[in-house]
Tab-separated table of C-alpha atoms in Angstrom:
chain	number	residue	atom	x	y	z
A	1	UNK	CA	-18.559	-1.628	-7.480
A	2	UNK	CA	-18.450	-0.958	-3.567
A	3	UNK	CA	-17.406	-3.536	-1.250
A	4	UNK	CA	-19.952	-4.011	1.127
A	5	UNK	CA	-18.803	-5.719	4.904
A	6	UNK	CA	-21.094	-8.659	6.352
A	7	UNK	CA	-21.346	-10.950	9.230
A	8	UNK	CA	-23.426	-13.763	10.518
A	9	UNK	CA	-27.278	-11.676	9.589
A	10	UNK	CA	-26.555	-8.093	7.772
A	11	UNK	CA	-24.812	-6.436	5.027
A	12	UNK	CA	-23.720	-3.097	5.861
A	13	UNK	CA	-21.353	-0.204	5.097
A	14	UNK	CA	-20.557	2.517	7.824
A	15	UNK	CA	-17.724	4.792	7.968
A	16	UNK	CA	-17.015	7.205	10.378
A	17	UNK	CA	-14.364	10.405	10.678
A	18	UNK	CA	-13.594	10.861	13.742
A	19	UNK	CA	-11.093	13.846	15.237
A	20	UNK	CA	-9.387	13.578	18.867
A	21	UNK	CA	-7.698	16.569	20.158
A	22	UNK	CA	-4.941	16.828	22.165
A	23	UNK	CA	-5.678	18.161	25.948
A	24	UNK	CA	-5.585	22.072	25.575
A	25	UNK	CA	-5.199	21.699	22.327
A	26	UNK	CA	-0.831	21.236	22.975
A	27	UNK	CA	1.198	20.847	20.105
A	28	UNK	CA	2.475	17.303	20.906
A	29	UNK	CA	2.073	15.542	17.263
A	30	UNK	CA	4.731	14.617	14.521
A	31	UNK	CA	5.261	11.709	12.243
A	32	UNK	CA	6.728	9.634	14.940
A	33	UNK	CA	4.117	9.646	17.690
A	34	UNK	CA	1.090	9.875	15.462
A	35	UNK	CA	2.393	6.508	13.519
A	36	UNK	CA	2.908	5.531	17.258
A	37	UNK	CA	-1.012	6.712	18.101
A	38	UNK	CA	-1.835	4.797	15.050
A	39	UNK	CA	0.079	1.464	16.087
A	40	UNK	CA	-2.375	1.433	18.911
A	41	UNK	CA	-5.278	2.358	17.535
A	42	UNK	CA	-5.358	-0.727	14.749
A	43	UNK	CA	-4.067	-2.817	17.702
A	44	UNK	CA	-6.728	-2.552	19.677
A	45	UNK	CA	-9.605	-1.750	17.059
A	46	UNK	CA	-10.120	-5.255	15.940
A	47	UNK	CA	-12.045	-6.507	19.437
A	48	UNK	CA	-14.188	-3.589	18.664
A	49	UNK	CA	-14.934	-5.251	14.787
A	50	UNK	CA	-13.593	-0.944	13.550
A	51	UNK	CA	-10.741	-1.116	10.492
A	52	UNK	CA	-8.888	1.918	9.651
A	53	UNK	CA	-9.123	3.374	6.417
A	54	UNK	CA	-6.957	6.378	6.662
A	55	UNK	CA	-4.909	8.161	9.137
A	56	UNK	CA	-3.179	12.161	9.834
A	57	UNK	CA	-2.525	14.351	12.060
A	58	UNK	CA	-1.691	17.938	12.447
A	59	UNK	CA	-0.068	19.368	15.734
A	60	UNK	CA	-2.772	19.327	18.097
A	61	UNK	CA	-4.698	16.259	16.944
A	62	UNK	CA	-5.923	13.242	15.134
A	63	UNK	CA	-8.009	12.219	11.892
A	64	UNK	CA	-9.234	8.828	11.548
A	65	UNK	CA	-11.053	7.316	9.017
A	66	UNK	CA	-12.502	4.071	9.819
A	67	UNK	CA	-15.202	1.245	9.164
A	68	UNK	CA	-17.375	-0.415	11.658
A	69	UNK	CA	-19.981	-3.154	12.538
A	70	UNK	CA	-23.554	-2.266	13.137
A	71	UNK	CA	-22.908	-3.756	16.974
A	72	UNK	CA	-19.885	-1.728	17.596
A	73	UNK	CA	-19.705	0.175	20.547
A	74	UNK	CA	-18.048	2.995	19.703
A	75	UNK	CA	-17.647	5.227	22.623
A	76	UNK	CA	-16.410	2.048	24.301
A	77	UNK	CA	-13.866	1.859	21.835
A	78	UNK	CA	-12.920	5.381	21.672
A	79	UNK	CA	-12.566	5.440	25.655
A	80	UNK	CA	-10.747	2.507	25.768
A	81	UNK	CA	-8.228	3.560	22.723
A	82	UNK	CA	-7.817	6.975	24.652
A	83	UNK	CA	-6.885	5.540	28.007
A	84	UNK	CA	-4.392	3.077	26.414
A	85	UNK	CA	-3.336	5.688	23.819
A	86	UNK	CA	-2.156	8.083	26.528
A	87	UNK	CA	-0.397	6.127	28.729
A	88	UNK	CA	1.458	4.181	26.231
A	89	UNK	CA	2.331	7.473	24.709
A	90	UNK	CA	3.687	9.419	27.578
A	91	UNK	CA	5.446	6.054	28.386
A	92	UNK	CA	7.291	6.281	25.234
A	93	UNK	CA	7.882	10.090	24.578
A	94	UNK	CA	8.837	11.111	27.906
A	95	UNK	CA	8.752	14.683	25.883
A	96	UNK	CA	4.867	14.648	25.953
A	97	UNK	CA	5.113	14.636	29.617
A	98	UNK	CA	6.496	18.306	29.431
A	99	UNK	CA	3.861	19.924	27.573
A	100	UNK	CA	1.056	17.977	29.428
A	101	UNK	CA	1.258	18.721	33.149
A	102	UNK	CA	-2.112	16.469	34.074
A	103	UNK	CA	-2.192	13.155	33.439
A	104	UNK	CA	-4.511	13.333	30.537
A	105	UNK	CA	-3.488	12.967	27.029
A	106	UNK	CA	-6.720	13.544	25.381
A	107	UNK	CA	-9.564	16.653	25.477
A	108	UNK	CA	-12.677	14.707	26.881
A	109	UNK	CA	-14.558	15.887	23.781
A	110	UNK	CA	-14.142	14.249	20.916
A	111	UNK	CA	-15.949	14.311	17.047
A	112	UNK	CA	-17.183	11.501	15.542
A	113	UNK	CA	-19.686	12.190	11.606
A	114	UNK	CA	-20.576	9.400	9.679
A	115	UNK	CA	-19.727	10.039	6.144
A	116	UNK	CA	-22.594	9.342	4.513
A	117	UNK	CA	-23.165	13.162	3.156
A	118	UNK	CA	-19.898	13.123	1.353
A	119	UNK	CA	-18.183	10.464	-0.761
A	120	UNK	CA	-15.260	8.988	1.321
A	121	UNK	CA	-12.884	9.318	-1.482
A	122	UNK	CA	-13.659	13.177	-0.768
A	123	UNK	CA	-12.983	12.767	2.926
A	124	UNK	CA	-9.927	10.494	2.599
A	125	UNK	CA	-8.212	13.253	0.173
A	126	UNK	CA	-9.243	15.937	3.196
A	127	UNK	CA	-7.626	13.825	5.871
A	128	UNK	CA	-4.199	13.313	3.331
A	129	UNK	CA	-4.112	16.938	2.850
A	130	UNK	CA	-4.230	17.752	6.663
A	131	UNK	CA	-1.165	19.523	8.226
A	132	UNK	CA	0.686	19.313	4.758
A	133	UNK	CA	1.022	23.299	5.361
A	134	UNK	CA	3.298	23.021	8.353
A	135	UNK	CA	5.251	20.592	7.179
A	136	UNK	CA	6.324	22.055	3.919
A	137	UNK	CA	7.916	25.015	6.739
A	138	UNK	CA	10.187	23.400	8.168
């Protein structure tokens, strides 16, 4: 049976993957600042009525699997998650601040797909299995 979110008027179920790179595409991601990343995204994703379903990383950027309301504004949410994102971040690893000479964190660009062409069990086992490579090396 698949849970289906409501509010006041519709029932509805949209997911979204969306992938944020890392300005120039600089290595600046491990366990610590993505969980970090991911602290701030679920903190500020509730005003925008977005839930996370699942969450990775690999060097140079982000997978996120999350839910959403027919009335969210995504791109407000996205730019608004990106500008608190990055300066919390370089705030708190001073390191990022070395391999990022601008001030920007994040590429402009971004991707966002619904997932409505492939079952999200499919795209949650995608997003687990990202960066699993590099970290068996080290």
């Amino acid at each position: 049976m698949m849970n289906l979110d409501s509010n006041a008027h519709s029932v509805f179920l949209l997911h979204y993957h969306l992938v944020l790179v890392v300005k120039y595409r600089r290595q600046i991601f491990n366990d610590e600042i993505s969980n970090r990343a991911r602290e701030i995204f679920e903190y500020i994703a509730p005003n925008y009525n977005i839930t996370t379903e699942e969450w990775n990383h690999d060097k140079d950027h982000v997978h996120i699997l999350f839910r959403a309301h027919p009335n969210t504004e995504i791109s407000r949410f996205i730019n608004a998650y990106k500008s608190a994102s990055s300066r919390l971040l370089k705030k708190e690893f001073p390191q990022i601040r070395q391999k990022l000479w601008e001030e920007r964190f994040w590429s402009q660009s971004f991707c966002l797909l619904t997932t409505g062409g492939a079952p999200t069990e499919v795209i949650k086992k995608y997003i687990e299995s990202q960066g699993q490579n590099d970290r068996r090396r080290k």
